[in-house]
PDB file of C-alpha atoms and ligand atoms in Angstrom:
ATOM      1  CA  UNK A   1      -0.078  -0.114   0.053  1.00 70.00           C
ATOM      2  CA  UNK A   2       1.548   3.267  -0.853  1.00 70.00           C
ATOM      3  CA  UNK A   3       2.260   5.538   2.131  1.00 83.00           C
ATOM      4  CA  UNK A   4      -1.016   7.574   1.741  1.00 91.00           C
ATOM      5  CA  UNK A   5      -3.167   5.737  -0.688  1.00 96.00           C
ATOM      6  CA  UNK A   6      -5.608   7.057  -2.955  1.00 98.00           C
ATOM      7  CA  UNK A   7      -9.237   6.723  -3.394  1.00 98.00           C
ATOM      8  CA  UNK A   8     -10.323   8.159  -6.579  1.00 98.00           C
ATOM      9  CA  UNK A   9     -14.419   7.891  -8.066  1.00 98.00           C
ATOM     10  CA  UNK A  10     -14.617   8.155 -11.583  1.00 98.00           C
ATOM     11  CA  UNK A  11     -18.874   8.967 -12.173  1.00 98.00           C
ATOM     12  CA  UNK A  12     -18.538   8.430 -15.548  1.00 98.00           C
ATOM     13  CA  UNK A  13     -22.460   9.463 -17.371  1.00 98.00           C
ATOM     14  CA  UNK A  14     -24.043  10.006 -14.323  1.00 98.00           C
ATOM     15  CA  UNK A  15     -24.934  12.628 -11.827  1.00 96.00           C
ATOM     16  CA  UNK A  16     -27.160  15.763 -11.638  1.00 96.00           C
ATOM     17  CA  UNK A  17     -27.145  18.015  -9.017  1.00 97.00           C
ATOM     18  CA  UNK A  18     -29.248  15.810  -6.957  1.00 96.00           C
ATOM     19  CA  UNK A  19     -25.790  14.204  -6.317  1.00 96.00           C
ATOM     20  CA  UNK A  20     -24.077  16.904  -5.080  1.00 97.00           C
ATOM     21  CA  UNK A  21     -25.363  15.633  -1.067  1.00 97.00           C
ATOM     22  CA  UNK A  22     -23.375  12.801  -2.130  1.00 97.00           C
ATOM     23  CA  UNK A  23     -20.375  14.285  -2.779  1.00 98.00           C
ATOM     24  CA  UNK A  24     -21.111  16.174   0.607  1.00 98.00           C
ATOM     25  CA  UNK A  25     -21.628  12.789   2.899  1.00 97.00           C
ATOM     26  CA  UNK A  26     -17.987  11.532   1.093  1.00 98.00           C
ATOM     27  CA  UNK A  27     -16.425  15.051   1.940  1.00 98.00           C
ATOM     28  CA  UNK A  28     -17.432  14.651   5.915  1.00 97.00           C
ATOM     29  CA  UNK A  29     -16.165  10.929   5.544  1.00 96.00           C
ATOM     30  CA  UNK A  30     -12.943  11.850   3.979  1.00 96.00           C
ATOM     31  CA  UNK A  31     -12.590  15.187   6.685  1.00 95.00           C
ATOM     32  CA  UNK A  32     -12.366  11.808   9.546  1.00 93.00           C
ATOM     33  CA  UNK A  33     -10.094   9.456   7.485  1.00 92.00           C
ATOM     34  CA  UNK A  34      -7.089  12.113   6.567  1.00 93.00           C
ATOM     35  CA  UNK A  35      -4.383   9.247   6.161  1.00 94.00           C
ATOM     36  CA  UNK A  36      -6.221   8.358   2.572  1.00 96.00           C
ATOM     37  CA  UNK A  37      -6.285  11.039   0.021  1.00 97.00           C
ATOM     38  CA  UNK A  38      -9.756  11.204  -1.780  1.00 98.00           C
ATOM     39  CA  UNK A  39     -11.399  12.563  -5.056  1.00 98.00           C
ATOM     40  CA  UNK A  40     -14.247  12.425  -7.013  1.00 98.00           C
ATOM     41  CA  UNK A  41     -14.360  13.152 -10.900  1.00 98.00           C
ATOM     42  CA  UNK A  42     -17.793  14.129 -11.438  1.00 98.00           C
ATOM     43  CA  UNK A  43     -19.151  14.479 -15.042  1.00 98.00           C
ATOM     44  CA  UNK A  44     -18.219  18.389 -16.596  1.00 98.00           C
ATOM     45  CA  UNK A  45     -21.313  20.176 -15.856  1.00 98.00           C
ATOM     46  CA  UNK A  46     -21.250  18.992 -11.802  1.00 98.00           C
ATOM     47  CA  UNK A  47     -17.307  20.265 -11.066  1.00 98.00           C
ATOM     48  CA  UNK A  48     -17.454  23.871 -10.064  1.00 98.00           C
ATOM     49  CA  UNK A  49     -20.813  23.027  -7.705  1.00 98.00           C
ATOM     50  CA  UNK A  50     -18.786  19.745  -6.138  1.00 98.00           C
ATOM     51  CA  UNK A  51     -15.922  22.150  -5.749  1.00 98.00           C
ATOM     52  CA  UNK A  52     -18.210  24.958  -4.169  1.00 97.00           C
ATOM     53  CA  UNK A  53     -19.693  22.249  -2.388  1.00 96.00           C
ATOM     54  CA  UNK A  54     -16.516  19.920  -0.619  1.00 98.00           C
ATOM     55  CA  UNK A  55     -13.813  21.338   1.430  1.00 97.00           C
ATOM     56  CA  UNK A  56     -11.184  17.986   1.736  1.00 97.00           C
ATOM     57  CA  UNK A  57     -11.673  15.952  -1.064  1.00 98.00           C
ATOM     58  CA  UNK A  58      -9.960  16.823  -4.314  1.00 98.00           C
ATOM     59  CA  UNK A  59     -12.350  17.226  -7.434  1.00 98.00           C
ATOM     60  CA  UNK A  60     -11.103  16.639 -10.692  1.00 98.00           C
ATOM     61  CA  UNK A  61     -12.374  15.678 -14.355  1.00 98.00           C
ATOM     62  CA  UNK A  62     -12.704  12.673 -16.763  1.00 98.00           C
ATOM     63  CA  UNK A  63     -11.296  13.920 -20.219  1.00 98.00           C
ATOM     64  CA  UNK A  64     -10.606  17.035 -21.822  1.00 98.00           C
ATOM     65  CA  UNK A  65      -8.895  18.305 -25.397  1.00 98.00           C
ATOM     66  CA  UNK A  66      -5.420  18.756 -25.868  1.00 98.00           C
ATOM     67  CA  UNK A  67      -5.984  21.742 -27.253  1.00 98.00           C
ATOM     68  CA  UNK A  68      -5.991  25.294 -24.964  1.00 95.00           C
ATOM     69  CA  UNK A  69      -9.011  26.910 -26.611  1.00 95.00           C
ATOM     70  CA  UNK A  70     -10.275  27.715 -30.108  1.00 96.00           C
ATOM     71  CA  UNK A  71     -13.169  26.152 -32.530  1.00 97.00           C
ATOM     72  CA  UNK A  72     -13.580  23.064 -31.118  1.00 97.00           C
ATOM     73  CA  UNK A  73     -17.298  22.616 -30.518  1.00 98.00           C
ATOM     74  CA  UNK A  74     -18.413  20.880 -27.462  1.00 97.00           C
ATOM     75  CA  UNK A  75     -14.888  20.494 -26.602  1.00 98.00           C
ATOM     76  CA  UNK A  76     -13.710  21.073 -23.237  1.00 98.00           C
ATOM     77  CA  UNK A  77      -9.884  22.413 -22.768  1.00 98.00           C
ATOM     78  CA  UNK A  78      -7.591  21.526 -19.358  1.00 98.00           C
ATOM     79  CA  UNK A  79      -7.466  25.124 -18.167  1.00 98.00           C
ATOM     80  CA  UNK A  80     -11.304  25.804 -18.500  1.00 98.00           C
ATOM     81  CA  UNK A  81     -11.016  22.677 -16.419  1.00 98.00           C
ATOM     82  CA  UNK A  82      -8.716  24.281 -14.298  1.00 98.00           C
ATOM     83  CA  UNK A  83     -10.789  26.870 -14.181  1.00 98.00           C
ATOM     84  CA  UNK A  84     -13.774  25.219 -12.847  1.00 98.00           C
ATOM     85  CA  UNK A  85     -11.870  23.776  -9.790  1.00 98.00           C
ATOM     86  CA  UNK A  86     -10.479  20.700 -11.116  1.00 98.00           C
ATOM     87  CA  UNK A  87      -7.322  19.248  -9.459  1.00 98.00           C
ATOM     88  CA  UNK A  88      -6.928  16.478 -11.706  1.00 98.00           C
ATOM     89  CA  UNK A  89      -8.207  14.960 -15.088  1.00 98.00           C
ATOM     90  CA  UNK A  90      -7.975  11.156 -15.895  1.00 98.00           C
ATOM     91  CA  UNK A  91      -6.759  10.911 -19.410  1.00 98.00           C
ATOM     92  CA  UNK A  92      -6.710   7.514 -21.399  1.00 98.00           C
ATOM     93  CA  UNK A  93      -9.725   5.826 -19.773  1.00 98.00           C
ATOM     94  CA  UNK A  94     -10.714   2.763 -21.898  1.00 98.00           C
ATOM     95  CA  UNK A  95     -14.095   3.737 -22.493  1.00 98.00           C
ATOM     96  CA  UNK A  96     -12.667   6.883 -24.190  1.00 98.00           C
ATOM     97  CA  UNK A  97     -10.067   4.712 -26.319  1.00 97.00           C
ATOM     98  CA  UNK A  98     -12.538   2.081 -26.989  1.00 95.00           C
ATOM     99  CA  UNK A  99     -15.595   4.095 -27.326  1.00 95.00           C
ATOM    100  CA  UNK A 100     -14.365   7.709 -29.656  1.00 96.00           C
ATOM    101  CA  UNK A 101     -11.003   5.821 -30.769  1.00 96.00           C
ATOM    102  CA  UNK A 102      -8.552   7.886 -28.903  1.00 98.00           C
ATOM    103  CA  UNK A 103      -5.492   6.711 -30.021  1.00 98.00           C
ATOM    104  CA  UNK A 104      -1.892   6.408 -27.177  1.00 98.00           C
ATOM    105  CA  UNK A 105      -0.598   9.825 -29.133  1.00 98.00           C
ATOM    106  CA  UNK A 106      -3.626  11.846 -28.837  1.00 98.00           C
ATOM    107  CA  UNK A 107      -3.792  10.468 -25.077  1.00 98.00           C
ATOM    108  CA  UNK A 108      -0.597  12.137 -24.723  1.00 98.00           C
ATOM    109  CA  UNK A 109      -1.298  15.135 -26.093  1.00 98.00           C
ATOM    110  CA  UNK A 110      -4.319  15.407 -23.513  1.00 98.00           C
ATOM    111  CA  UNK A 111      -2.079  14.366 -20.359  1.00 98.00           C
ATOM    112  CA  UNK A 112       0.321  17.065 -21.580  1.00 98.00           C
ATOM    113  CA  UNK A 113      -2.359  19.784 -21.841  1.00 98.00           C
ATOM    114  CA  UNK A 114      -3.223  18.876 -18.483  1.00 98.00           C
ATOM    115  CA  UNK A 115       0.140  19.148 -17.398  1.00 98.00           C
ATOM    116  CA  UNK A 116       0.441  22.495 -18.586  1.00 98.00           C
ATOM    117  CA  UNK A 117      -2.969  23.611 -17.299  1.00 98.00           C
ATOM    118  CA  UNK A 118      -0.581  22.838 -13.586  1.00 98.00           C
ATOM    119  CA  UNK A 119      -3.166  19.665 -12.794  1.00 98.00           C
ATOM    120  CA  UNK A 120      -2.380  16.456 -12.220  1.00 98.00           C
ATOM    121  CA  UNK A 121      -2.886  13.298 -14.288  1.00 98.00           C
ATOM    122  CA  UNK A 122      -4.621  10.109 -13.792  1.00 98.00           C
ATOM    123  CA  UNK A 123      -3.355   8.166 -16.718  1.00 98.00           C
ATOM    124  CA  UNK A 124      -5.415   5.001 -17.680  1.00 98.00           C
ATOM    125  CA  UNK A 125      -4.258   1.440 -19.420  1.00 98.00           C
ATOM    126  CA  UNK A 126      -5.127  -1.879 -19.544  1.00 98.00           C
ATOM    127  CA  UNK A 127      -5.856  -4.786 -21.803  1.00 98.00           C
ATOM    128  CA  UNK A 128      -8.969  -6.550 -22.632  1.00 97.00           C
ATOM    129  CA  UNK A 129     -10.065 -10.679 -22.422  1.00 97.00           C
ATOM    130  CA  UNK A 130      -8.800 -11.126 -26.070  1.00 97.00           C
ATOM    131  CA  UNK A 131      -5.254  -9.600 -25.119  1.00 98.00           C
ATOM    132  CA  UNK A 132      -4.817 -11.232 -22.059  1.00 97.00           C
ATOM    133  CA  UNK A 133      -5.857 -15.142 -23.542  1.00 96.00           C
ATOM    134  CA  UNK A 134      -3.610 -14.880 -25.454  1.00 97.00           C
ATOM    135  CA  UNK A 135      -0.940 -14.012 -22.668  1.00 97.00           C
ATOM    136  CA  UNK A 136      -0.055 -10.172 -24.087  1.00 98.00           C
ATOM    137  CA  UNK A 137      -1.504  -8.272 -22.019  1.00 98.00           C
ATOM    138  CA  UNK A 138       1.529  -7.187 -19.798  1.00 97.00           C
ATOM    139  CA  UNK A 139       3.618  -6.149 -22.764  1.00 98.00           C
ATOM    140  CA  UNK A 140       0.459  -4.487 -24.626  1.00 98.00           C
ATOM    141  CA  UNK A 141       0.494  -2.214 -21.672  1.00 98.00           C
ATOM    142  CA  UNK A 142       3.294  -1.498 -21.258  1.00 98.00           C
ATOM    143  CA  UNK A 143       3.516  -0.612 -24.793  1.00 98.00           C
ATOM    144  CA  UNK A 144       0.413   1.314 -24.254  1.00 98.00           C
ATOM    145  CA  UNK A 145       1.853   3.353 -21.798  1.00 98.00           C
ATOM    146  CA  UNK A 146       5.642   4.090 -23.091  1.00 98.00           C
ATOM    147  CA  UNK A 147       3.469   5.837 -26.059  1.00 98.00           C
ATOM    148  CA  UNK A 148       0.866   7.323 -23.916  1.00 98.00           C
ATOM    149  CA  UNK A 149       3.054   8.837 -20.869  1.00 98.00           C
ATOM    150  CA  UNK A 150       4.218  12.653 -21.923  1.00 97.00           C
ATOM    151  CA  UNK A 151       7.820  13.360 -19.892  1.00 95.00           C
ATOM    152  CA  UNK A 152       7.171  14.684 -16.452  1.00 95.00           C
ATOM    153  CA  UNK A 153       9.314  16.590 -14.099  1.00 93.00           C
ATOM    154  CA  UNK A 154       8.183  15.607 -10.352  1.00 95.00           C
ATOM    155  CA  UNK A 155       6.383  12.658 -12.203  1.00 96.00           C
ATOM    156  CA  UNK A 156       5.649  10.843  -8.120  1.00 96.00           C
ATOM    157  CA  UNK A 157       3.483  14.312  -7.148  1.00 96.00           C
ATOM    158  CA  UNK A 158       1.733  14.845 -10.642  1.00 98.00           C
ATOM    159  CA  UNK A 159       1.234  11.533 -12.420  1.00 98.00           C
ATOM    160  CA  UNK A 160      -1.257   8.672 -10.922  1.00 98.00           C
ATOM    161  CA  UNK A 161      -1.575   5.171 -13.335  1.00 98.00           C
ATOM    162  CA  UNK A 162      -4.821   2.932 -12.854  1.00 98.00           C
ATOM    163  CA  UNK A 163      -4.481  -0.542 -14.765  1.00 98.00           C
ATOM    164  CA  UNK A 164      -7.336  -0.940 -15.171  1.00 98.00           C
ATOM    165  CA  UNK A 165      -8.154  -4.343 -17.377  1.00 98.00           C
ATOM    166  CA  UNK A 166     -11.183  -4.080 -19.576  1.00 97.00           C
ATOM    167  CA  UNK A 167     -12.747  -7.199 -18.904  1.00 96.00           C
ATOM    168  CA  UNK A 168     -12.674  -6.299 -15.491  1.00 95.00           C
ATOM    169  CA  UNK A 169     -14.579  -2.501 -15.349  1.00 95.00           C
ATOM    170  CA  UNK A 170     -18.464  -2.679 -14.792  1.00 93.00           C
ATOM    171  CA  UNK A 171     -18.579  -6.868 -15.069  1.00 94.00           C
ATOM    172  CA  UNK A 172     -17.803  -7.932 -11.096  1.00 91.00           C
ATOM    173  CA  UNK A 173     -15.055  -9.633 -12.240  1.00 92.00           C
ATOM    174  CA  UNK A 174     -11.683  -8.227 -10.647  1.00 92.00           C
ATOM    175  CA  UNK A 175      -8.382  -9.516 -11.303  1.00 91.00           C
ATOM    176  CA  UNK A 176      -6.720 -11.749  -9.302  1.00 94.00           C
ATOM    177  CA  UNK A 177      -4.161 -10.343  -6.511  1.00 96.00           C
ATOM    178  CA  UNK A 178      -1.517 -12.349  -8.388  1.00 96.00           C
ATOM    179  CA  UNK A 179      -2.356 -10.895 -11.977  1.00 96.00           C
ATOM    180  CA  UNK A 180      -2.619  -7.424 -10.612  1.00 97.00           C
ATOM    181  CA  UNK A 181       0.734  -8.060  -8.448  1.00 97.00           C
ATOM    182  CA  UNK A 182       2.608  -8.658 -11.652  1.00 97.00           C
ATOM    183  CA  UNK A 183       0.595  -5.754 -13.599  1.00 98.00           C
ATOM    184  CA  UNK A 184       1.474  -3.382 -11.353  1.00 98.00           C
ATOM    185  CA  UNK A 185       5.208  -4.840 -11.507  1.00 98.00           C
ATOM    186  CA  UNK A 186       5.312  -4.454 -15.309  1.00 98.00           C
ATOM    187  CA  UNK A 187       3.943  -0.564 -14.803  1.00 98.00           C
ATOM    188  CA  UNK A 188       6.242   0.112 -11.851  1.00 98.00           C
ATOM    189  CA  UNK A 189       9.403  -0.930 -14.029  1.00 98.00           C
ATOM    190  CA  UNK A 190       8.067   1.122 -16.776  1.00 98.00           C
ATOM    191  CA  UNK A 191       7.789   4.043 -14.655  1.00 98.00           C
ATOM    192  CA  UNK A 192      11.534   3.925 -13.316  1.00 98.00           C
ATOM    193  CA  UNK A 193      12.673   3.354 -16.912  1.00 97.00           C
ATOM    194  CA  UNK A 194      10.862   6.332 -17.615  1.00 97.00           C
ATOM    195  CA  UNK A 195      11.370   9.198 -14.794  1.00 97.00           C
ATOM    196  CA  UNK A 196      13.951   7.628 -12.871  1.00 97.00           C
ATOM    197  CA  UNK A 197      14.262   5.523  -9.222  1.00 97.00           C
ATOM    198  CA  UNK A 198      12.907   8.705  -6.967  1.00 96.00           C
ATOM    199  CA  UNK A 199       9.732  10.029  -9.066  1.00 97.00           C
ATOM    200  CA  UNK A 200       9.515   6.833 -10.871  1.00 97.00           C
ATOM    201  CA  UNK A 201       9.323   4.609  -7.651  1.00 97.00           C
ATOM    202  CA  UNK A 202       6.838   7.413  -5.594  1.00 96.00           C
ATOM    203  CA  UNK A 203       4.037   7.275  -8.692  1.00 97.00           C
ATOM    204  CA  UNK A 204       1.180   5.518  -6.912  1.00 97.00           C
ATOM    205  CA  UNK A 205      -0.635   2.817  -9.266  1.00 98.00           C
ATOM    206  CA  UNK A 206      -4.084   2.433  -8.525  1.00 98.00           C
ATOM    207  CA  UNK A 207      -6.237  -0.466  -9.721  1.00 98.00           C
ATOM    208  CA  UNK A 208      -9.890  -0.432 -11.092  1.00 98.00           C
ATOM    209  CA  UNK A 209     -12.787  -2.795 -12.650  1.00 97.00           C
ATOM    210  CA  UNK A 210     -15.342  -3.590 -10.358  1.00 96.00           C
ATOM    211  CA  UNK A 211     -13.704  -2.967  -7.391  1.00 97.00           C
ATOM    212  CA  UNK A 212     -16.536  -2.478  -3.858  1.00 97.00           C
ATOM    213  CA  UNK A 213     -16.053  -2.645  -0.349  1.00 97.00           C
ATOM    214  CA  UNK A 214     -16.219  -6.315  -0.441  1.00 96.00           C
ATOM    215  CA  UNK A 215     -12.836  -7.232  -2.395  1.00 96.00           C
ATOM    216  CA  UNK A 216     -11.531  -3.834  -1.554  1.00 97.00           C
ATOM    217  CA  UNK A 217      -8.629  -5.317   1.220  1.00 96.00           C
ATOM    218  CA  UNK A 218      -7.719  -8.010  -0.931  1.00 96.00           C
ATOM    219  CA  UNK A 219      -7.057  -5.797  -3.746  1.00 97.00           C
ATOM    220  CA  UNK A 220      -5.294  -3.182  -1.178  1.00 96.00           C
ATOM    221  CA  UNK A 221      -2.975  -6.092   0.069  1.00 95.00           C
ATOM    222  CA  UNK A 222      -1.713  -6.902  -3.362  1.00 96.00           C
ATOM    223  CA  UNK A 223       1.883  -5.874  -3.824  1.00 93.00           C
ATOM    224  CA  UNK A 224       2.171  -2.421  -5.360  1.00 95.00           C
ATOM    225  CA  UNK A 225      -1.519  -1.582  -5.101  1.00 97.00           C
ATOM    226  CA  UNK A 226      -1.307   2.469  -4.488  1.00 97.00           C
ATOM    227  CA  UNK A 227      -4.924   2.681  -4.218  1.00 97.00           C
ATOM    228  CA  UNK A 228      -8.377   2.441  -6.844  1.00 98.00           C
ATOM    229  CA  UNK A 229     -10.092   3.641  -9.532  1.00 98.00           C
ATOM    230  CA  UNK A 230     -13.868   3.175  -8.853  1.00 98.00           C
ATOM    231  CA  UNK A 231     -16.526   3.337 -11.003  1.00 98.00           C
ATOM    232  CA  UNK A 232     -19.886   1.989  -9.851  1.00 97.00           C
ATOM    233  CA  UNK A 233     -19.060   1.814  -6.372  1.00 98.00           C
ATOM    234  CA  UNK A 234     -18.326   5.441  -5.440  1.00 98.00           C
ATOM    235  CA  UNK A 235     -22.131   6.537  -6.619  1.00 97.00           C
ATOM    236  CA  UNK A 236     -22.696   6.163  -3.152  1.00 97.00           C
ATOM    237  CA  UNK A 237     -20.601   7.657  -0.186  1.00 97.00           C
ATOM    238  CA  UNK A 238     -21.807   4.352   1.979  1.00 97.00           C
ATOM    239  CA  UNK A 239     -20.114   2.229  -0.709  1.00 98.00           C
ATOM    240  CA  UNK A 240     -17.415   4.615  -1.950  1.00 98.00           C
ATOM    241  CA  UNK A 241     -16.410   5.113   1.606  1.00 97.00           C
ATOM    242  CA  UNK A 242     -16.354   1.838   2.640  1.00 97.00           C
ATOM    243  CA  UNK A 243     -13.149   1.278   0.182  1.00 97.00           C
ATOM    244  CA  UNK A 244     -11.516   4.183   1.369  1.00 97.00           C
ATOM    245  CA  UNK A 245     -11.750   3.071   4.533  1.00 96.00           C
ATOM    246  CA  UNK A 246     -10.955  -0.159   4.099  1.00 95.00           C
ATOM    247  CA  UNK A 247      -7.407   1.675   2.342  1.00 95.00           C
ATOM    248  CA  UNK A 248      -7.131   3.605   6.362  1.00 92.00           C
ATOM    249  CA  UNK A 249      -7.232   0.157   7.760  1.00 90.00           C
ATOM    250  CA  UNK A 250      -4.114  -1.295   5.774  1.00 85.00           C
ATOM    251  CA  UNK A 251      -2.072   1.680   6.670  1.00 84.00           C
ATOM    252  CA  UNK A 252      -3.205   0.674  10.463  1.00 74.00           C
ATOM    253  CA  UNK A 253      -2.735  -2.613  10.295  1.00 65.00           C
TER     254      UNK A 253
HETATM  255  P1  13P B   1     -16.271  -0.233 -12.228  1.00 70.49           P
HETATM  256  O1  13P B   1     -15.553   0.081 -11.041  1.00 70.49           O
HETATM  257  O2  13P B   1     -17.686   0.424 -12.757  1.00 70.49           O
HETATM  258  O3  13P B   1     -16.017  -1.646 -12.767  1.00 70.49           O
HETATM  259  O4  13P B   1     -15.187   0.683 -13.221  1.00 70.49           O
HETATM  260  C1  13P B   1     -14.394   1.077 -13.192  1.00 70.49           C
HETATM  261  C2  13P B   1     -13.360   2.028 -14.095  1.00 70.49           C
HETATM  262  O5  13P B   1     -13.882   1.873 -15.498  1.00 70.49           O
HETATM  263  C3  13P B   1     -13.490   2.842 -13.036  1.00 70.49           C
HETATM  264  O6  13P B   1     -12.483   3.966 -14.314  1.00 70.49           O
END
């Protein structure tokens, strides 16, 4: 477990203003568990409202455009997100890579735009079931990451990597502890190669894919797991903070 585990909720395309009470409840609970860093990425439409409502938790976005401004109908730039109160942006989620045809090069440009706007990056990676069944998961993920990550100074502070096997997202199937440990070791090796022993060694690597309060302890006990990127179970304060509490318990034991 990382020195300060990072538990991030990705609300995806969920949430109207009625969900602000849930964000407040998450914030209140997070204030009682400061050893765990808690954050949520609501949809664009709620970023500013959540930012205004909370004191402790981080607020971020789920994507951004790589450019700074201009004629790009329907897009949102990194600096606009920072202006709305975002402190980080998730980039390269498989639902963007697959559903919107995002290439590694585009994901890298988005990550660079996030850093240029003074925010932190959560870089997602992960293989599909076919790639894992073919025994190519590790080489796929390391290549994907290598091609998606920009050069970063102070990577330990500014970058988080989230390993989210596509077949585990929203399916109820989590990767085994052994598969997670093996993949996180590979990712750590690459981060040290790219950013050096100290910075690359300090980047937190999150696991994502059907994490819930029941399976969180086993996942957090796994080597090189620095927290979780949570989808469905982040939509209520009870289940999301159940996961954060599990991370806090690991620190105490
Ligand atoms: P679930 O936790 O719903 O499987 O989603 C994981 C995810 O994609 C988080 O980014």
